[in-house]
PDB file of C-alpha atoms in Angstrom:
ATOM      1  CA  MET A 269      37.016  74.678  48.692  1.00 89.00           C
ATOM      2  CA  ARG A 270      35.031  77.397  47.060  1.00 97.00           C
ATOM      3  CA  ARG A 271      32.699  75.319  45.189  1.00 98.00           C
ATOM      4  CA  ILE A 272      30.860  71.881  45.694  1.00 98.00           C
ATOM      5  CA  ALA A 273      28.708  70.029  43.320  1.00 98.00           C
ATOM      6  CA  VAL A 274      25.884  68.411  44.721  1.00 98.00           C
ATOM      7  CA  TYR A 275      24.323  65.028  43.266  1.00 98.00           C
ATOM      8  CA  CYS A 276      21.103  64.682  44.486  1.00 96.00           C
ATOM      9  CA  GLY A 277      17.420  63.396  43.988  1.00 92.00           C
ATOM     10  CA  SER A 278      14.947  65.172  41.780  1.00 90.00           C
ATOM     11  CA  SER A 279      12.217  64.050  44.815  1.00 93.00           C
ATOM     12  CA  THR A 280      12.504  64.333  48.354  1.00 93.00           C
ATOM     13  CA  GLY A 281      12.120  60.456  49.044  1.00 94.00           C
ATOM     14  CA  ARG A 282       9.887  58.860  51.885  1.00 94.00           C
ATOM     15  CA  SER A 283      11.694  60.383  55.045  1.00 94.00           C
ATOM     16  CA  ASP A 284      11.297  63.654  56.220  1.00 95.00           C
ATOM     17  CA  ILE A 285      15.071  63.502  57.501  1.00 95.00           C
ATOM     18  CA  TYR A 286      16.230  63.610  53.826  1.00 96.00           C
ATOM     19  CA  GLU A 287      14.672  66.863  53.167  1.00 95.00           C
ATOM     20  CA  GLN A 288      15.744  68.013  56.713  1.00 96.00           C
ATOM     21  CA  GLU A 289      19.280  67.410  55.728  1.00 95.00           C
ATOM     22  CA  SER A 290      19.128  69.049  52.342  1.00 96.00           C
ATOM     23  CA  THR A 291      18.133  72.000  54.088  1.00 97.00           C
ATOM     24  CA  LYS A 292      21.053  71.639  56.579  1.00 97.00           C
ATOM     25  CA  LEU A 293      23.700  70.968  53.938  1.00 97.00           C
ATOM     26  CA  GLY A 294      22.130  74.274  51.992  1.00 98.00           C
ATOM     27  CA  LYS A 295      22.563  76.511  54.848  1.00 98.00           C
ATOM     28  CA  ALA A 296      25.864  74.871  55.708  1.00 97.00           C
ATOM     29  CA  LEU A 297      27.107  75.796  52.474  1.00 98.00           C
ATOM     30  CA  ALA A 298      26.374  79.239  52.374  1.00 98.00           C
ATOM     31  CA  GLU A 299      27.532  79.755  55.871  1.00 97.00           C
ATOM     32  CA  ARG A 300      30.714  78.407  54.960  1.00 97.00           C
ATOM     33  CA  GLY A 301      30.875  80.989  51.749  1.00 98.00           C
ATOM     34  CA  ILE A 302      30.801  77.938  49.604  1.00 98.00           C
ATOM     35  CA  GLU A 303      28.947  78.142  46.326  1.00 98.00           C
ATOM     36  CA  LEU A 304      26.476  75.404  45.660  1.00 98.00           C
ATOM     37  CA  ILE A 305      26.964  73.924  41.996  1.00 98.00           C
ATOM     38  CA  TYR A 306      23.849  71.616  41.075  1.00 97.00           C
ATOM     39  CA  GLY A 307      21.516  70.228  38.259  1.00 95.00           C
ATOM     40  CA  GLY A 308      19.259  73.747  38.470  1.00 95.00           C
ATOM     41  CA  GLY A 309      15.831  72.048  38.995  1.00 93.00           C
ATOM     42  CA  ALA A 310      13.494  73.669  41.414  1.00 93.00           C
ATOM     43  CA  VAL A 311      11.928  70.273  42.719  1.00 92.00           C
ATOM     44  CA  GLY A 312      13.073  67.348  45.195  1.00 94.00           C
ATOM     45  CA  MET A 313      16.430  67.453  46.934  1.00 95.00           C
ATOM     46  CA  MET A 314      17.607  69.610  44.397  1.00 95.00           C
ATOM     47  CA  GLY A 315      15.406  72.168  44.997  1.00 96.00           C
ATOM     48  CA  VAL A 316      15.337  71.936  48.814  1.00 97.00           C
ATOM     49  CA  THR A 317      18.980  72.403  48.905  1.00 97.00           C
ATOM     50  CA  ALA A 318      19.123  75.504  46.677  1.00 97.00           C
ATOM     51  CA  ASN A 319      16.527  77.173  48.413  1.00 98.00           C
ATOM     52  CA  ALA A 320      18.334  76.551  51.712  1.00 98.00           C
ATOM     53  CA  SER A 321      21.351  77.762  50.436  1.00 98.00           C
ATOM     54  CA  LEU A 322      19.689  80.806  48.750  1.00 98.00           C
ATOM     55  CA  SER A 323      17.756  81.913  52.045  1.00 98.00           C
ATOM     56  CA  ALA A 324      20.976  81.855  54.018  1.00 98.00           C
ATOM     57  CA  GLY A 325      22.499  84.103  51.488  1.00 98.00           C
ATOM     58  CA  GLY A 326      24.445  81.507  49.493  1.00 98.00           C
ATOM     59  CA  LYS A 327      25.439  81.627  45.860  1.00 98.00           C
ATOM     60  CA  VAL A 328      23.818  78.900  43.729  1.00 98.00           C
ATOM     61  CA  THR A 329      24.514  78.133  40.216  1.00 98.00           C
ATOM     62  CA  GLY A 330      22.306  75.614  38.333  1.00 97.00           C
ATOM     63  CA  ILE A 331      23.488  74.098  35.432  1.00 97.00           C
ATOM     64  CA  MET A 332      20.643  72.447  33.243  1.00 95.00           C
ATOM     65  CA  PRO A 333      20.367  70.902  29.553  1.00 93.00           C
ATOM     66  CA  ARG A 334      18.074  73.000  27.458  1.00 91.00           C
ATOM     67  CA  MET A 335      15.384  70.142  27.294  1.00 87.00           C
ATOM     68  CA  LEU A 336      14.871  70.138  30.717  1.00 85.00           C
ATOM     69  CA  GLN A 337      14.577  74.055  30.936  1.00 79.00           C
ATOM     70  CA  GLU A 338      11.833  73.789  28.271  1.00 70.00           C
ATOM     71  CA  ARG A 339       9.645  71.757  30.635  1.00 75.00           C
ATOM     72  CA  GLU A 340       9.755  74.659  32.905  1.00 62.00           C
ATOM     73  CA  ILE A 341      11.683  72.840  35.794  1.00 85.00           C
ATOM     74  CA  ALA A 342      14.455  75.292  36.382  1.00 89.00           C
ATOM     75  CA  HIS A 343      14.881  77.050  39.479  1.00 92.00           C
ATOM     76  CA  PRO A 344      13.745  80.595  39.107  1.00 92.00           C
ATOM     77  CA  MET A 345      15.658  82.566  42.063  1.00 94.00           C
ATOM     78  CA  LEU A 346      19.407  80.924  41.196  1.00 97.00           C
ATOM     79  CA  THR A 347      22.517  83.260  41.469  1.00 97.00           C
ATOM     80  CA  ASP A 348      23.516  81.803  37.862  1.00 97.00           C
ATOM     81  CA  LEU A 349      21.497  79.451  35.761  1.00 96.00           C
ATOM     82  CA  ILE A 350      23.882  77.950  32.705  1.00 96.00           C
ATOM     83  CA  VAL A 351      21.793  76.233  30.006  1.00 95.00           C
ATOM     84  CA  VAL A 352      23.741  73.503  28.177  1.00 96.00           C
ATOM     85  CA  ASP A 353      23.116  71.328  25.099  1.00 95.00           C
ATOM     86  CA  SER A 354      23.335  67.994  26.669  1.00 94.00           C
ATOM     87  CA  MET A 355      23.191  65.913  30.151  1.00 92.00           C
ATOM     88  CA  HIS A 356      26.824  65.020  29.126  1.00 94.00           C
ATOM     89  CA  GLU A 357      27.952  68.726  28.913  1.00 96.00           C
ATOM     90  CA  ARG A 358      25.880  69.281  32.100  1.00 95.00           C
ATOM     91  CA  LYS A 359      27.878  66.731  34.188  1.00 95.00           C
ATOM     92  CA  SER A 360      31.231  68.099  32.404  1.00 95.00           C
ATOM     93  CA  ARG A 361      30.765  71.449  33.604  1.00 97.00           C
ATOM     94  CA  MET A 362      29.611  70.605  36.809  1.00 97.00           C
ATOM     95  CA  ALA A 363      32.958  68.622  37.394  1.00 96.00           C
ATOM     96  CA  ASP A 364      35.224  71.048  35.945  1.00 97.00           C
ATOM     97  CA  MET A 365      33.421  74.015  38.137  1.00 97.00           C
ATOM     98  CA  ALA A 366      33.472  72.073  41.234  1.00 98.00           C
ATOM     99  CA  ASP A 367      36.172  71.688  43.981  1.00 98.00           C
ATOM    100  CA  GLY A 368      34.635  68.636  45.337  1.00 98.00           C
ATOM    101  CA  PHE A 369      31.595  66.461  45.120  1.00 98.00           C
ATOM    102  CA  LEU A 370      28.692  65.925  47.635  1.00 98.00           C
ATOM    103  CA  ILE A 371      26.306  63.287  47.184  1.00 98.00           C
ATOM    104  CA  LEU A 372      23.149  63.210  48.902  1.00 97.00           C
ATOM    105  CA  PRO A 373      20.225  60.418  48.965  1.00 97.00           C
ATOM    106  CA  GLY A 374      18.822  59.965  45.224  1.00 96.00           C
ATOM    107  CA  GLY A 375      18.103  57.321  42.698  1.00 96.00           C
ATOM    108  CA  ALA A 376      19.720  56.283  39.485  1.00 96.00           C
ATOM    109  CA  GLY A 377      20.845  59.584  38.105  1.00 94.00           C
ATOM    110  CA  THR A 378      22.610  60.463  41.373  1.00 97.00           C
ATOM    111  CA  MET A 379      24.351  57.053  41.303  1.00 97.00           C
ATOM    112  CA  GLU A 380      25.414  57.473  37.949  1.00 96.00           C
ATOM    113  CA  GLU A 381      26.835  60.849  38.946  1.00 96.00           C
ATOM    114  CA  PHE A 382      28.465  59.742  41.913  1.00 98.00           C
ATOM    115  CA  PHE A 383      30.231  56.587  40.022  1.00 98.00           C
ATOM    116  CA  GLU A 384      31.079  58.622  37.350  1.00 97.00           C
ATOM    117  CA  VAL A 385      33.477  61.179  39.691  1.00 97.00           C
ATOM    118  CA  PHE A 386      34.540  58.153  41.831  1.00 97.00           C
ATOM    119  CA  THR A 387      35.816  56.415  38.840  1.00 96.00           C
ATOM    120  CA  TRP A 388      37.377  59.435  37.466  1.00 95.00           C
ATOM    121  CA  ALA A 389      39.395  59.725  41.052  1.00 95.00           C
ATOM    122  CA  GLN A 390      40.368  56.058  40.844  1.00 94.00           C
ATOM    123  CA  LEU A 391      41.723  56.866  37.331  1.00 92.00           C
ATOM    124  CA  GLY A 392      43.641  59.828  38.611  1.00 92.00           C
ATOM    125  CA  ILE A 393      41.573  62.301  36.426  1.00 94.00           C
ATOM    126  CA  HIS A 394      40.724  64.499  39.547  1.00 95.00           C
ATOM    127  CA  LYS A 395      41.842  64.587  43.313  1.00 95.00           C
ATOM    128  CA  LYS A 396      38.814  66.428  44.644  1.00 97.00           C
ATOM    129  CA  PRO A 397      37.430  64.929  47.753  1.00 98.00           C
ATOM    130  CA  ILE A 398      34.170  63.129  47.196  1.00 98.00           C
ATOM    131  CA  GLY A 399      31.501  63.125  50.222  1.00 98.00           C
ATOM    132  CA  ILE A 400      28.513  61.071  50.712  1.00 98.00           C
ATOM    133  CA  LEU A 401      26.191  62.168  53.138  1.00 97.00           C
ATOM    134  CA  ASN A 402      24.559  59.112  54.523  1.00 97.00           C
ATOM    135  CA  ALA A 403      21.374  60.865  55.636  1.00 96.00           C
ATOM    136  CA  ASP A 404      19.216  58.145  57.732  1.00 95.00           C
ATOM    137  CA  ASN A 405      21.646  55.236  56.682  1.00 97.00           C
ATOM    138  CA  TYR A 406      20.335  55.856  53.201  1.00 97.00           C
ATOM    139  CA  TYR A 407      23.810  54.605  52.014  1.00 98.00           C
ATOM    140  CA  GLU A 408      24.493  51.580  54.012  1.00 98.00           C
ATOM    141  CA  PRO A 409      23.350  48.941  51.283  1.00 98.00           C
ATOM    142  CA  LEU A 410      25.963  50.944  48.992  1.00 98.00           C
ATOM    143  CA  LEU A 411      28.742  50.654  51.622  1.00 97.00           C
ATOM    144  CA  THR A 412      28.056  46.851  52.032  1.00 98.00           C
ATOM    145  CA  MET A 413      28.194  46.576  48.192  1.00 98.00           C
ATOM    146  CA  PHE A 414      31.665  48.474  48.257  1.00 97.00           C
ATOM    147  CA  ASP A 415      32.716  45.693  51.016  1.00 97.00           C
ATOM    148  CA  HIS A 416      31.456  42.958  48.657  1.00 98.00           C
ATOM    149  CA  MET A 417      33.547  44.497  45.822  1.00 97.00           C
ATOM    150  CA  ILE A 418      36.549  44.302  47.770  1.00 96.00           C
ATOM    151  CA  ARG A 419      35.845  40.559  49.246  1.00 97.00           C
ATOM    152  CA  GLU A 420      35.410  39.820  45.371  1.00 97.00           C
ATOM    153  CA  GLY A 421      38.199  41.302  44.117  1.00 95.00           C
ATOM    154  CA  PHE A 422      36.558  43.931  41.681  1.00 95.00           C
ATOM    155  CA  LEU A 423      37.508  47.080  44.207  1.00 94.00           C
ATOM    156  CA  HIS A 424      40.745  47.842  45.695  1.00 92.00           C
ATOM    157  CA  GLU A 425      40.182  48.573  49.336  1.00 92.00           C
ATOM    158  CA  SER A 426      42.617  51.902  49.121  1.00 91.00           C
ATOM    159  CA  TYR A 427      39.937  53.467  46.618  1.00 94.00           C
ATOM    160  CA  LEU A 428      37.682  53.751  49.843  1.00 93.00           C
ATOM    161  CA  SER A 429      39.944  56.153  51.295  1.00 93.00           C
ATOM    162  CA  MET A 430      38.971  58.319  48.272  1.00 95.00           C
ATOM    163  CA  LEU A 431      35.608  58.768  49.909  1.00 97.00           C
ATOM    164  CA  THR A 432      34.386  61.083  52.870  1.00 97.00           C
ATOM    165  CA  ILE A 433      31.550  59.395  54.663  1.00 97.00           C
ATOM    166  CA  GLY A 434      29.220  61.532  57.337  1.00 96.00           C
ATOM    167  CA  ARG A 435      25.883  61.743  58.617  1.00 95.00           C
ATOM    168  CA  ASP A 436      26.421  65.418  59.374  1.00 94.00           C
ATOM    169  CA  SER A 437      26.776  67.896  56.811  1.00 94.00           C
ATOM    170  CA  GLY A 438      28.666  70.491  58.574  1.00 93.00           C
ATOM    171  CA  ARG A 439      31.262  67.973  59.707  1.00 95.00           C
ATOM    172  CA  LEU A 440      31.220  66.345  56.373  1.00 96.00           C
ATOM    173  CA  ILE A 441      32.228  69.556  54.540  1.00 97.00           C
ATOM    174  CA  ASP A 442      34.927  70.089  57.209  1.00 96.00           C
ATOM    175  CA  MET A 443      36.148  66.500  56.580  1.00 96.00           C
ATOM    176  CA  MET A 444      35.984  67.242  52.788  1.00 97.00           C
ATOM    177  CA  GLU A 445      38.152  70.540  53.174  1.00 96.00           C
ATOM    178  CA  GLN A 446      40.875  68.434  54.831  1.00 95.00           C
ATOM    179  CA  TYR A 447      40.996  65.796  52.123  1.00 95.00           C
ATOM    180  CA  ASP A 448      44.595  64.914  51.214  1.00 92.00           C
ATOM    181  CA  PRO A 449      44.390  62.438  48.148  1.00 89.00           C
ATOM    182  CA  PRO A 450      45.837  59.028  48.354  1.00 85.00           C
ATOM    183  CA  THR A 451      48.896  58.540  46.214  1.00 78.00           C
ATOM    184  CA  MET A 452      48.252  56.758  42.858  1.00 67.00           C
ATOM    185  CA  GLN A 453      49.270  53.166  42.559  1.00 63.00           C
ATOM    186  CA  ARG A 454      48.685  50.768  40.139  1.00 59.00           C
ATOM    187  CA  TYR A 455      46.778  47.793  41.255  1.00 52.00           C
ATOM    188  CA  VAL A 456      46.289  44.533  38.893  1.00 48.00           C
ATOM    189  CA  ASN A 457      43.098  43.095  38.482  1.00 49.00           C
ATOM    190  CA  ASP A 458      40.885  46.215  39.475  1.00 47.00           C
TER     191      ASP A 458
END
């Protein structure tokens, strides 16, 4: 993989572990020569990940809607900042540029971005790896929800093989690089 889109929070959360894991991820991407594609912000988990990658000599591209850039929250030190007209264009550009997606702890926006690329994988729109960094067990409730969706017949169990889940960012990237997309099948009532 040459580029990974990272979706994460615009705050750092309550646990120091989230910030520590963001730092580890940024460094791991730079050390592997993988470009970080992200929302372009200087704050929260976004800023921490970008700073760590830049500090380790990595390439970092931010994609930010004009309305957010005008609020002066764009990271000033990026390798490249692409300014777009809307949030929809931001997500589309990030998805097009990325060879894979990695989800860190975050809020509603992070979840929305994750579910979009996960849904696209289920529909066969892309065959790129999707990693979830389960820092400090942040995503355990989501994993429990997936089990509930499967039990209730709203998610086919095989779709979970489209996700790579781990607690160590370096190992997670390694697993994502070995991702072999499942053969698409047609499931009734999914």
